[in-house]
Amino acid sequence: MTEQAPARKSTWKQDPEAVKADILRVATAEFADRGLSGARIDEIAAKTSVSKRMIYYYFSDKEGLYRAALEGVYARLRANERALDLTGLDPIAALTELIKATFDSHRSLPDFIRLVMIENIHHAAYMKQSLIIPELNSSIISKLAELCDAGKAAGIFYDHVDPVELHWMISSMSFYNVSNRETFSHSFGAELHTSAGQQRLRQRVVDAVLAIAVKPRPNAPALA
Amino acid sequence: MTEQAPARKSTWKQDPEAVKADILRVATAEFADRGLSGARIDEIAAKTSVSKRMIYYYFSDKEGLYRAALEGVYARLRANERALDLTGLDPIAALTELIKATFDSHRSLPDFIRLVMIENIHHAAYMKQSLIIPELNSSIISKLAELCDAGKAAGIFYDHVDPVELHWMISSMSFYNVSNRETFSHSFGAELHTSAGQQRLRQRVVDAVLAIAVKPRPNAPALA
DNA sequence: ACTAAAATGTACCAATCTGTTAAATTCATG
DNA sequence: CATGAATTTAACAGATTGGTACATTTTAGT
């Protein structure tokens, strides 16, 4: 009887890791869809392959399950950000790529957006309890900081450019684009959320952020 | 004997309008603080001067009360926007004032922000039921449209400038600034939410939006 | 095979929470 | 001041929901 994990697992009928993952998958979708108090433990249990008892067995209580879901989506966003490779690009190109990647990343992770919305409704109470989330937030800022330093050193970025300010601006538009889609579309039409509209918006974000970071150059291309 | 005397005789005042307003005031705060499913009718009732039964008497049910609160905060934001007078300003100055006013307006109406967040969590379901909200949304766009037309006519705005796009960008940053304050501050520090930080952010929003709207001018002042 | 521990299911409870019933109080008006 | 409509209260009912007690099955090690 070997200790090698993969082969042995297949013979197991009980599979705690798979059960935990299954619960977390369903719970994330459910919390994202209905909020912390809106989600129902019974409903989550019904959508998993196991009974409600297992939720309490593995996650203690509703808040424990919610915390696990929150940490999960943060980890996924962080993985996205870490996958972004900007080596070899000049500061302007690098910043452009980072903006586009952030915009796309937010669009592709609606569960992250919605759980962060829900966290803000709860005054970030559960995020503040988490021990693992803080360490996830450094990579994007350090990438931006490097980039800003390079841009300033080359004399093409303004001296006042600040990584956290840049991240705030990039995030705000990337986040709002997803978070407020429903109310915005209903109020002002869905034009901006067509595929062509989203492409245009992304370019506007690039243009706007570059404009506050990059000094005007005499031979720069004018906006289309 | 006028009816204005505050506490005249009995414990009952019999003042339906004041009762309705009191319920709505408390409910708005409570829904904004805890969300639709998180708010408790008993809790709202306890914080008013009247009994729970009155909520059902005047607002039918929990959702009716929530809808009333939602319509109330929208009306307040649009009133703010309508009060903004841009006559006599050239397009650039007018746009600058509009951006600053929007940024400030969002900061001063946290209940609006939070109820819109909650609406988006609910996929704008209740906003879509409202008959009065749609008519509130036109004034800001028409103001921007006028402004864009003037700017293009004067040859100082890009031809591609679009009122809805501009509003999207101004709103996104003004909204996110309030909506995501808790999570952003916790992740990246509270520097941007100090009074000095907010002043700086507002100026960045102005600079960024102007940059995508206004053609570069040879003698334009460089960013600070 | 036997046993203890881990993993899972079933049935249930206690606490909440929304909404209702029936009655009491106030007020306008004839 | 009698009367009925509008307004308000107190108490309660029905349903929902998070959480638990206890039984049962599965697994690893002996």
Short mmCIF file of C-alpha atoms (C1' of nucleotides) in Angstrom, two decimals:
data_model
loop_
_atom_site.label_atom_id
_atom_site.label_comp_id
_atom_site.label_asym_id
_atom_site.label_seq_id
_atom_site.Cartn_x
_atom_site.Cartn_y
_atom_site.Cartn_z
CA MET A 1 0.00 0.00 0.00
CA THR A 2 1.88 3.03 -1.25
CA GLU A 3 1.54 6.54 0.08
CA GLN A 4 1.30 8.11 -3.35
CA ALA A 5 -1.73 10.31 -3.32
CA PRO A 6 -3.21 10.40 -6.82
CA ALA A 7 -3.60 6.68 -7.43
CA ARG A 8 -5.00 6.03 -3.99
CA LYS A 9 -7.61 8.74 -4.13
CA SER A 10 -9.41 7.16 -7.02
CA THR A 11 -10.18 4.09 -4.94
CA TRP A 12 -11.67 6.18 -2.15
CA LYS A 13 -15.33 6.53 -2.00
CA GLN A 14 -15.04 9.30 0.56
CA ASP A 15 -13.18 12.30 -0.75
CA PRO A 16 -13.03 15.15 1.75
CA GLU A 17 -11.05 17.48 -0.49
CA ALA A 18 -13.50 17.12 -3.33
CA VAL A 19 -16.41 17.63 -0.97
CA LYS A 20 -14.85 20.77 0.45
CA ALA A 21 -14.12 22.09 -3.03
CA ASP A 22 -17.64 21.30 -4.16
CA ILE A 23 -19.17 23.12 -1.20
CA LEU A 24 -16.91 26.11 -1.73
CA ARG A 25 -17.71 26.27 -5.43
CA VAL A 26 -21.45 26.30 -4.81
CA ALA A 27 -21.17 28.65 -1.84
CA THR A 28 -19.11 31.18 -3.78
CA ALA A 29 -21.71 31.31 -6.54
CA GLU A 30 -24.53 31.53 -4.04
CA PHE A 31 -22.98 34.24 -1.87
CA ALA A 32 -22.01 36.19 -4.99
CA ASP A 33 -25.55 35.94 -6.25
CA ARG A 34 -27.49 36.72 -3.08
CA GLY A 35 -25.16 38.24 -0.53
CA LEU A 36 -24.23 37.00 2.91
CA SER A 37 -27.63 37.28 4.54
CA GLY A 38 -29.46 36.56 1.30
CA ALA A 39 -27.77 33.21 0.70
CA ARG A 40 -29.38 30.17 2.30
CA ILE A 41 -27.39 27.32 3.77
CA ASP A 42 -30.13 24.88 2.79
CA GLU A 43 -30.00 26.14 -0.77
CA ILE A 44 -26.22 25.79 -0.92
CA ALA A 45 -26.45 22.28 0.49
CA ALA A 46 -29.11 21.33 -2.03
CA LYS A 47 -26.83 22.36 -4.90
CA THR A 48 -23.89 20.32 -3.65
CA SER A 49 -23.67 16.56 -3.85
CA VAL A 50 -23.64 16.26 -0.07
CA SER A 51 -25.85 17.13 2.87
CA LYS A 52 -26.06 20.34 4.86
CA ARG A 53 -24.29 18.67 7.73
CA MET A 54 -21.02 18.69 5.77
CA ILE A 55 -21.00 22.48 5.51
CA TYR A 56 -20.90 22.75 9.27
CA TYR A 57 -18.46 19.87 9.49
CA TYR A 58 -15.91 21.59 7.26
CA PHE A 59 -16.67 25.31 7.65
CA SER A 60 -18.09 25.62 11.17
CA ASP A 61 -20.83 28.11 10.36
CA LYS A 62 -22.25 30.40 7.70
CA GLU A 63 -19.68 33.09 8.30
CA GLY A 64 -16.84 30.61 8.11
CA LEU A 65 -18.10 29.47 4.75
CA TYR A 66 -18.41 33.06 3.57
CA ARG A 67 -14.87 33.86 4.68
CA ALA A 68 -13.56 30.86 2.77
CA ALA A 69 -15.40 31.99 -0.36
CA LEU A 70 -14.02 35.51 -0.02
CA GLU A 71 -10.47 34.29 0.36
CA GLY A 72 -10.95 32.03 -2.62
CA VAL A 73 -11.93 34.77 -5.05
CA TYR A 74 -9.14 37.05 -3.84
CA ALA A 75 -6.67 34.27 -4.49
CA ARG A 76 -7.98 33.89 -8.00
CA LEU A 77 -7.59 37.59 -8.78
CA ARG A 78 -4.10 37.56 -7.38
CA ALA A 79 -3.19 34.61 -9.57
CA ASN A 80 -4.41 36.58 -12.56
CA GLU A 81 -2.30 39.55 -11.63
CA ARG A 82 0.80 37.50 -11.00
CA ALA A 83 0.47 35.87 -14.38
CA LEU A 84 0.92 39.25 -16.03
CA ASP A 85 4.42 39.53 -17.43
CA LEU A 86 5.64 43.00 -18.30
CA THR A 87 9.35 42.33 -18.66
CA GLY A 88 10.96 43.90 -21.67
CA LEU A 89 8.28 46.53 -22.17
CA ASP A 90 8.99 50.24 -21.93
CA PRO A 91 7.06 52.08 -19.20
CA ILE A 92 4.27 53.32 -21.44
CA ALA A 93 3.71 49.96 -23.08
CA ALA A 94 3.90 48.21 -19.73
CA LEU A 95 1.36 50.53 -18.14
CA THR A 96 -0.91 50.11 -21.14
CA GLU A 97 -0.75 46.33 -20.84
CA LEU A 98 -1.34 46.44 -17.10
CA ILE A 99 -4.43 48.61 -17.55
CA LYS A 100 -5.86 46.37 -20.25
CA ALA A 101 -5.15 43.25 -18.20
CA THR A 102 -6.81 44.73 -15.10
CA PHE A 103 -9.86 45.77 -17.08
CA ASP A 104 -10.18 42.31 -18.63
CA SER A 105 -9.42 40.52 -15.39
CA HIS A 106 -12.25 42.26 -13.58
CA ARG A 107 -14.64 41.42 -16.38
CA SER A 108 -13.69 37.78 -16.22
CA LEU A 109 -14.16 37.45 -12.46
CA PRO A 110 -17.69 38.60 -11.67
CA ASP A 111 -17.78 36.54 -8.48
CA PHE A 112 -14.81 38.47 -7.20
CA ILE A 113 -16.50 41.76 -7.97
CA ARG A 114 -19.72 40.77 -6.30
CA LEU A 115 -18.09 39.40 -3.17
CA VAL A 116 -16.05 42.57 -2.81
CA MET A 117 -19.25 44.60 -3.22
CA ILE A 118 -20.80 42.51 -0.49
CA GLU A 119 -17.73 42.96 1.68
CA ASN A 120 -18.05 46.71 1.33
CA ILE A 121 -21.70 46.50 2.32
CA HIS A 122 -20.47 44.78 5.46
CA HIS A 123 -17.78 47.44 6.00
CA ALA A 124 -15.07 44.94 5.09
CA ALA A 125 -15.69 43.16 8.39
CA TYR A 126 -14.77 39.69 7.16
CA MET A 127 -11.86 40.83 5.02
CA LYS A 128 -10.43 42.39 8.16
CA GLN A 129 -10.65 39.03 9.90
CA SER A 130 -8.77 37.25 7.16
CA LEU A 131 -5.11 36.50 7.69
CA ILE A 132 -4.36 35.52 4.11
CA ILE A 133 -5.92 38.38 2.16
CA PRO A 134 -3.46 41.12 3.18
CA GLU A 135 -0.51 39.31 1.68
CA LEU A 136 -2.36 38.97 -1.61
CA ASN A 137 -2.59 42.69 -2.19
CA SER A 138 1.03 43.61 -2.58
CA SER A 139 1.93 42.26 -6.01
CA ILE A 140 -0.11 44.65 -8.11
CA ILE A 141 1.21 47.67 -6.24
CA SER A 142 4.82 46.57 -6.45
CA LYS A 143 4.45 45.99 -10.17
CA LEU A 144 3.04 49.50 -10.56
CA ALA A 145 5.74 50.97 -8.35
CA GLU A 146 8.51 49.46 -10.43
CA LEU A 147 6.86 50.74 -13.54
CA CYS A 148 6.49 54.25 -12.13
CA ASP A 149 10.11 54.35 -11.07
CA ALA A 150 11.21 53.33 -14.54
CA GLY A 151 8.97 55.93 -16.14
CA LYS A 152 10.20 58.71 -13.89
CA ALA A 153 13.82 57.66 -14.35
CA ALA A 154 13.35 57.88 -18.11
CA GLY A 155 11.81 61.32 -17.68
CA ILE A 156 8.57 60.38 -19.42
CA PHE A 157 6.29 60.13 -16.34
CA TYR A 158 5.29 63.04 -14.16
CA ASP A 159 7.10 63.21 -10.87
CA HIS A 160 3.85 63.26 -8.94
CA VAL A 161 2.78 59.88 -10.27
CA ASP A 162 1.90 57.54 -7.41
CA PRO A 163 1.37 53.76 -7.70
CA VAL A 164 -1.55 53.65 -5.27
CA GLU A 165 -3.26 56.56 -7.01
CA LEU A 166 -2.81 54.88 -10.37
CA HIS A 167 -4.17 51.61 -9.01
CA TRP A 168 -7.13 53.45 -7.53
CA MET A 169 -7.99 54.95 -10.88
CA ILE A 170 -7.51 51.76 -12.87
CA SER A 171 -9.45 49.73 -10.33
CA SER A 172 -12.27 52.19 -10.01
CA MET A 173 -13.20 52.03 -13.67
CA SER A 174 -12.49 48.32 -14.07
CA PHE A 175 -14.54 47.51 -10.98
CA TYR A 176 -17.46 49.86 -11.63
CA ASN A 177 -17.71 48.56 -15.15
CA VAL A 178 -18.79 45.21 -13.75
CA SER A 179 -20.28 46.10 -10.38
CA ASN A 180 -22.70 48.77 -11.62
CA ARG A 181 -23.48 47.30 -14.98
CA GLU A 182 -27.10 46.53 -14.14
CA THR A 183 -28.09 49.93 -12.81
CA PHE A 184 -26.03 51.83 -15.35
CA SER A 185 -27.43 49.92 -18.29
CA HIS A 186 -30.94 50.39 -17.08
CA SER A 187 -30.46 54.12 -16.57
CA PHE A 188 -28.39 55.02 -19.59
CA GLY A 189 -28.73 52.17 -22.06
CA ALA A 190 -26.70 49.03 -22.67
CA GLU A 191 -24.61 50.52 -25.47
CA LEU A 192 -21.43 50.61 -23.36
CA HIS A 193 -21.80 46.95 -22.47
CA THR A 194 -21.91 45.61 -25.97
CA SER A 195 -18.71 44.03 -27.13
CA ALA A 196 -17.84 47.11 -29.18
CA GLY A 197 -18.73 49.39 -26.28
CA GLN A 198 -16.49 47.49 -23.90
CA GLN A 199 -13.60 47.71 -26.32
CA ARG A 200 -14.09 51.46 -26.55
CA LEU A 201 -14.35 51.86 -22.78
CA ARG A 202 -11.17 49.91 -22.24
CA GLN A 203 -9.33 52.20 -24.61
CA ARG A 204 -10.74 55.25 -22.82
CA VAL A 205 -9.44 53.94 -19.53
CA VAL A 206 -6.01 53.48 -21.07
CA ASP A 207 -6.09 56.98 -22.51
CA ALA A 208 -7.30 58.57 -19.30
CA VAL A 209 -4.79 56.89 -17.03
CA LEU A 210 -1.89 57.46 -19.41
CA ALA A 211 -2.85 61.10 -19.58
CA ILE A 212 -2.32 61.66 -15.87
CA ALA A 213 0.89 59.65 -15.78
CA VAL A 214 2.75 60.47 -18.98
CA LYS A 215 4.15 63.91 -19.77
CA PRO A 216 2.94 65.38 -23.04
CA ARG A 217 5.32 64.67 -25.89
CA PRO A 218 5.48 66.90 -28.95
CA ASN A 219 5.24 64.04 -31.43
CA ALA A 220 2.70 61.95 -29.51
CA PRO A 221 -0.19 60.54 -31.52
CA ALA A 222 -3.41 62.42 -30.85
CA LEU A 223 -6.37 60.42 -29.56
CA ALA A 224 -8.26 58.73 -32.37
CA MET B 1 -55.52 76.61 18.34
CA THR B 2 -53.08 75.67 15.60
CA GLU B 3 -51.95 72.16 14.85
CA GLN B 4 -48.30 73.14 14.88
CA ALA B 5 -47.98 72.87 18.64
CA PRO B 6 -45.39 70.14 19.13
CA ALA B 7 -46.29 68.09 22.18
CA ARG B 8 -49.70 69.26 23.05
CA LYS B 9 -51.93 66.74 24.67
CA SER B 10 -52.03 63.02 24.12
CA THR B 11 -49.23 60.58 23.37
CA TRP B 12 -50.58 60.19 19.85
CA LYS B 13 -49.94 62.90 17.38
CA GLN B 14 -51.89 61.52 14.41
CA ASP B 15 -49.62 62.98 11.78
CA PRO B 16 -49.49 60.56 8.83
CA GLU B 17 -47.01 62.52 6.72
CA ALA B 18 -44.55 62.82 9.58
CA VAL B 19 -44.97 59.13 10.39
CA LYS B 20 -44.33 58.13 6.78
CA ALA B 21 -41.29 60.38 6.60
CA ASP B 22 -39.98 59.04 9.87
CA ILE B 23 -40.34 55.44 8.73
CA LEU B 24 -38.69 56.21 5.43
CA ARG B 25 -35.81 58.01 7.09
CA VAL B 26 -35.09 55.11 9.41
CA ALA B 27 -35.64 52.50 6.70
CA THR B 28 -33.25 54.21 4.31
CA ALA B 29 -30.51 54.21 6.90
CA GLU B 30 -31.22 50.63 7.85
CA PHE B 31 -31.35 49.27 4.30
CA ALA B 32 -28.23 51.23 3.41
CA ASP B 33 -26.46 49.78 6.41
CA ARG B 34 -27.53 46.14 6.16
CA GLY B 35 -28.95 45.48 2.75
CA LEU B 36 -32.42 44.33 1.75
CA SER B 37 -32.32 40.89 3.33
CA GLY B 38 -30.05 42.03 6.14
CA ALA B 39 -32.37 44.79 7.36
CA ARG B 40 -35.01 43.78 9.89
CA ILE B 41 -38.50 45.20 9.91
CA ASP B 42 -38.64 44.89 13.69
CA GLU B 43 -35.39 46.82 13.98
CA ILE B 44 -36.66 49.57 11.69
CA ALA B 45 -39.88 49.79 13.67
CA ALA B 46 -37.99 49.99 16.95
CA LYS B 47 -36.04 52.98 15.68
CA THR B 48 -39.12 54.89 14.60
CA SER B 49 -41.55 56.52 16.97
CA VAL B 50 -44.35 54.22 15.89
CA SER B 51 -45.14 50.53 15.83
CA LYS B 52 -44.28 47.93 13.20
CA ARG B 53 -47.82 47.76 11.99
CA MET B 54 -47.48 51.25 10.52
CA ILE B 55 -44.81 50.10 8.12
CA TYR B 56 -47.21 47.62 6.59
CA TYR B 57 -49.99 50.16 6.74
CA TYR B 58 -48.11 52.71 4.67
CA PHE B 59 -45.69 50.61 2.61
CA SER B 60 -47.48 47.25 2.16
CA ASP B 61 -44.45 45.05 2.71
CA LYS B 62 -40.69 44.98 3.09
CA GLU B 63 -40.07 45.31 -0.62
CA GLY B 64 -42.43 48.24 -0.88
CA LEU B 65 -40.52 49.99 1.85
CA TYR B 66 -37.23 49.24 0.13
CA ARG B 67 -38.52 50.59 -3.18
CA ALA B 68 -39.60 53.79 -1.48
CA ALA B 69 -36.16 54.18 0.09
CA LEU B 70 -34.48 53.57 -3.25
CA GLU B 71 -36.61 56.13 -5.02
CA GLY B 72 -35.94 58.59 -2.25
CA VAL B 73 -32.16 58.50 -2.53
CA TYR B 74 -32.27 58.71 -6.32
CA ALA B 75 -34.44 61.78 -6.07
CA ARG B 76 -31.94 63.39 -3.74
CA LEU B 77 -28.98 62.76 -6.06
CA ARG B 78 -30.80 64.09 -9.08
CA ALA B 79 -31.89 67.14 -7.13
CA ASN B 80 -28.23 67.74 -6.42
CA GLU B 81 -27.43 67.46 -10.10
CA ARG B 82 -30.26 69.70 -11.17
CA ALA B 83 -29.07 72.37 -8.77
CA LEU B 84 -25.78 72.58 -10.64
CA ASP B 85 -25.71 75.73 -12.73
CA LEU B 86 -23.16 75.85 -15.53
CA THR B 87 -24.50 78.80 -17.50
CA GLY B 88 -21.92 81.28 -18.60
CA LEU B 89 -19.00 78.86 -18.34
CA ASP B 90 -16.92 77.84 -21.33
CA PRO B 91 -16.96 74.09 -22.10
CA ILE B 92 -13.74 73.26 -20.28
CA ALA B 93 -14.66 75.18 -17.16
CA ALA B 94 -18.18 73.76 -17.25
CA LEU B 95 -16.94 70.19 -17.56
CA THR B 96 -14.49 70.79 -14.75
CA GLU B 97 -17.25 72.08 -12.49
CA LEU B 98 -19.52 69.20 -13.39
CA ILE B 99 -16.85 66.65 -12.54
CA LYS B 100 -16.04 68.29 -9.22
CA ALA B 101 -19.72 68.54 -8.33
CA THR B 102 -20.34 64.89 -9.18
CA PHE B 103 -17.37 63.77 -7.13
CA ASP B 104 -18.51 65.82 -4.14
CA SER B 105 -22.13 64.86 -4.55
CA HIS B 106 -21.34 61.16 -4.36
CA ARG B 107 -19.23 61.71 -1.26
CA SER B 108 -22.06 63.55 0.44
CA LEU B 109 -24.70 60.89 -0.25
CA PRO B 110 -23.38 57.60 1.15
CA ASP B 111 -26.89 56.21 1.49
CA PHE B 112 -27.40 56.64 -2.24
CA ILE B 113 -24.15 54.83 -2.96
CA ARG B 114 -24.97 51.96 -0.68
CA LEU B 115 -28.51 51.49 -1.94
CA VAL B 116 -27.26 51.46 -5.52
CA MET B 117 -24.66 48.87 -4.54
CA ILE B 118 -27.45 46.83 -3.01
CA GLU B 119 -29.56 47.29 -6.12
CA ASN B 120 -26.74 45.94 -8.24
CA ILE B 121 -26.43 42.94 -5.94
CA HIS B 122 -30.11 42.36 -6.71
CA HIS B 123 -29.51 42.82 -10.45
CA ALA B 124 -31.40 46.12 -10.38
CA ALA B 125 -34.63 44.20 -9.90
CA TYR B 126 -36.38 46.90 -7.86
CA MET B 127 -35.06 49.80 -9.87
CA LYS B 128 -36.58 48.14 -12.91
CA GLN B 129 -39.95 48.10 -11.17
CA SER B 130 -39.84 51.79 -10.38
CA LEU B 131 -41.79 54.16 -12.55
CA ILE B 132 -40.23 57.34 -11.25
CA ILE B 133 -36.52 56.52 -11.41
CA PRO B 134 -36.17 56.53 -15.21
CA GLU B 135 -37.32 60.11 -15.51
CA LEU B 136 -34.73 61.18 -12.98
CA ASN B 137 -31.83 60.00 -15.08
CA SER B 138 -32.08 62.32 -18.03
CA SER B 139 -30.91 65.63 -16.61
CA ILE B 140 -27.27 64.79 -16.06
CA ILE B 141 -26.91 63.34 -19.54
CA SER B 142 -28.60 66.26 -21.21
CA LYS B 143 -26.34 68.65 -19.35
CA LEU B 144 -23.32 66.72 -20.55
CA ALA B 145 -24.67 66.53 -24.08
CA GLU B 146 -25.11 70.29 -24.28
CA LEU B 147 -21.64 70.75 -22.97
CA CYS B 148 -20.15 68.30 -25.47
CA ASP B 149 -21.93 69.98 -28.36
CA ALA B 150 -20.58 73.35 -27.30
CA GLY B 151 -17.07 71.96 -26.94
CA LYS B 152 -17.14 70.32 -30.34
CA ALA B 153 -18.63 73.39 -31.98
CA ALA B 154 -15.79 75.45 -30.54
CA GLY B 155 -13.32 72.92 -31.89
CA ILE B 156 -11.77 72.23 -28.49
CA PHE B 157 -13.34 68.80 -27.79
CA TYR B 158 -12.56 65.65 -29.74
CA ASP B 159 -15.27 64.65 -32.18
CA HIS B 160 -15.54 61.21 -30.63
CA VAL B 161 -16.53 62.60 -27.23
CA ASP B 162 -19.77 61.00 -26.05
CA PRO B 163 -21.91 62.20 -23.12
CA VAL B 164 -22.74 58.72 -21.85
CA GLU B 165 -19.10 57.66 -22.00
CA LEU B 166 -18.08 60.77 -20.11
CA HIS B 167 -20.74 60.17 -17.51
CA TRP B 168 -19.62 56.55 -17.17
CA MET B 169 -16.08 57.63 -16.46
CA ILE B 170 -16.97 60.41 -14.04
CA SER B 171 -19.47 58.20 -12.24
CA SER B 172 -17.17 55.22 -12.02
CA MET B 173 -14.50 57.05 -10.09
CA SER B 174 -16.91 59.12 -8.01
CA PHE B 175 -18.91 56.05 -7.10
CA TYR B 176 -16.02 53.68 -6.43
CA ASN B 177 -14.40 56.30 -4.25
CA VAL B 178 -17.23 55.86 -1.77
CA SER B 179 -18.47 52.35 -2.46
CA ASN B 180 -15.12 50.59 -2.14
CA ARG B 181 -13.57 52.79 0.44
CA GLU B 182 -13.54 50.12 3.14
CA THR B 183 -11.87 47.36 1.17
CA PHE B 184 -9.52 49.71 -0.66
CA SER B 185 -8.36 51.41 2.53
CA HIS B 186 -7.79 48.10 4.21
CA SER B 187 -5.81 46.75 1.29
CA PHE B 188 -3.79 49.77 0.27
CA GLY B 189 -3.91 52.18 3.19
CA ALA B 190 -6.20 55.07 4.04
CA GLU B 191 -3.95 57.74 2.55
CA LEU B 192 -6.30 58.44 -0.35
CA HIS B 193 -9.23 58.94 1.99
CA THR B 194 -7.71 61.63 4.09
CA SER B 195 -8.95 65.09 3.34
CA ALA B 196 -5.78 65.90 1.40
CA GLY B 197 -5.93 62.60 -0.43
CA GLN B 198 -9.52 63.20 -1.51
CA GLN B 199 -8.63 66.62 -2.81
CA ARG B 200 -5.83 65.10 -4.84
CA LEU B 201 -8.04 62.32 -6.18
CA ARG B 202 -10.69 64.78 -7.27
CA GLN B 203 -8.13 66.73 -9.24
CA ARG B 204 -6.87 63.51 -10.85
CA VAL B 205 -10.40 62.70 -11.95
CA VAL B 206 -10.72 66.14 -13.49
CA ASP B 207 -7.39 65.76 -15.27
CA ALA B 208 -8.15 62.27 -16.53
CA VAL B 209 -11.58 63.09 -17.88
CA LEU B 210 -10.49 66.35 -19.46
CA ALA B 211 -7.65 64.50 -21.14
CA ILE B 212 -9.97 62.22 -23.08
CA ALA B 213 -12.36 65.04 -23.98
CA VAL B 214 -10.21 68.06 -24.74
CA LYS B 215 -7.82 68.25 -27.69
CA PRO B 216 -4.24 69.04 -26.75
CA ARG B 217 -3.54 72.75 -26.95
CA PRO B 218 -0.02 74.03 -27.55
CA ASN B 219 -0.15 76.53 -24.70
CA ALA B 220 -2.02 74.35 -22.25
CA PRO B 221 -0.70 74.27 -18.68
CA ALA B 222 1.09 71.00 -17.92
CA LEU B 223 -0.24 68.94 -15.03
CA ALA B 224 1.14 70.12 -11.71
"C1'" DA C 1 -12.12 -9.41 10.75
"C1'" DC C 2 -12.11 -5.75 14.47
"C1'" DT C 3 -11.87 -1.21 16.08
"C1'" DA C 4 -11.45 3.52 16.50
"C1'" DA C 5 -11.67 7.59 14.02
"C1'" DA C 6 -13.12 10.21 10.11
"C1'" DA C 7 -16.90 11.30 7.15
"C1'" DT C 8 -21.76 11.59 6.05
"C1'" DG C 9 -26.93 11.33 6.44
"C1'" DT C 10 -31.51 12.06 8.87
"C1'" DA C 11 -34.39 14.22 11.66
"C1'" DC C 12 -35.18 17.80 14.47
"C1'" DC C 13 -35.05 22.20 17.40
"C1'" DA C 14 -34.91 26.85 18.87
"C1'" DA C 15 -34.68 31.33 17.39
"C1'" DT C 16 -36.05 34.70 14.10
"C1'" DC C 17 -38.72 37.26 11.08
"C1'" DT C 18 -42.39 38.71 8.07
"C1'" DG C 19 -46.88 39.62 7.96
"C1'" DT C 20 -51.82 39.51 10.16
"C1'" DT C 21 -55.87 39.92 13.34
"C1'" DA C 22 -58.60 42.34 16.21
"C1'" DA C 23 -59.22 46.06 18.84
"C1'" DA C 24 -58.26 50.83 20.56
"C1'" DT C 25 -57.74 55.75 19.70
"C1'" DT C 26 -58.24 60.04 17.10
"C1'" DC C 27 -60.48 63.14 14.05
"C1'" DA C 28 -63.53 65.34 10.70
"C1'" DT C 29 -68.14 66.31 9.92
"C1'" DG C 30 -72.97 66.36 10.02
"C1'" DC D 1 -71.99 64.74 20.21
"C1'" DA D 2 -72.74 60.69 17.32
"C1'" DT D 3 -70.64 58.25 13.83
"C1'" DG D 4 -67.75 56.31 10.64
"C1'" DA D 5 -63.27 56.61 8.49
"C1'" DA D 6 -58.43 57.08 9.26
"C1'" DT D 7 -54.70 56.02 12.19
"C1'" DT D 8 -52.27 53.31 15.59
"C1'" DT D 9 -51.21 49.58 19.03
"C1'" DA D 10 -50.48 45.03 21.10
"C1'" DA D 11 -50.29 40.36 20.54
"C1'" DC D 12 -49.82 36.55 17.76
"C1'" DA D 13 -49.45 33.10 13.93
"C1'" DG D 14 -47.05 30.77 10.16
"C1'" DA D 15 -43.05 29.98 7.87
"C1'" DT D 16 -38.19 30.14 7.39
"C1'" DT D 17 -33.58 29.25 8.75
"C1'" DG D 18 -29.19 28.53 11.03
"C1'" DG D 19 -27.55 25.15 13.67
"C1'" DT D 20 -27.38 20.44 16.29
"C1'" DA D 21 -27.97 15.49 18.23
"C1'" DC D 22 -27.51 11.20 17.01
"C1'" DA D 23 -27.20 7.34 14.04
"C1'" DT D 24 -24.72 5.26 10.20
"C1'" DT D 25 -21.27 4.33 6.85
"C1'" DT D 26 -16.50 4.34 5.32
"C1'" DT D 27 -11.56 3.94 5.97
"C1'" DA D 28 -6.91 2.95 7.98
"C1'" DG D 29 -4.33 0.37 10.88
"C1'" DT D 30 -3.76 -3.90 13.51
#
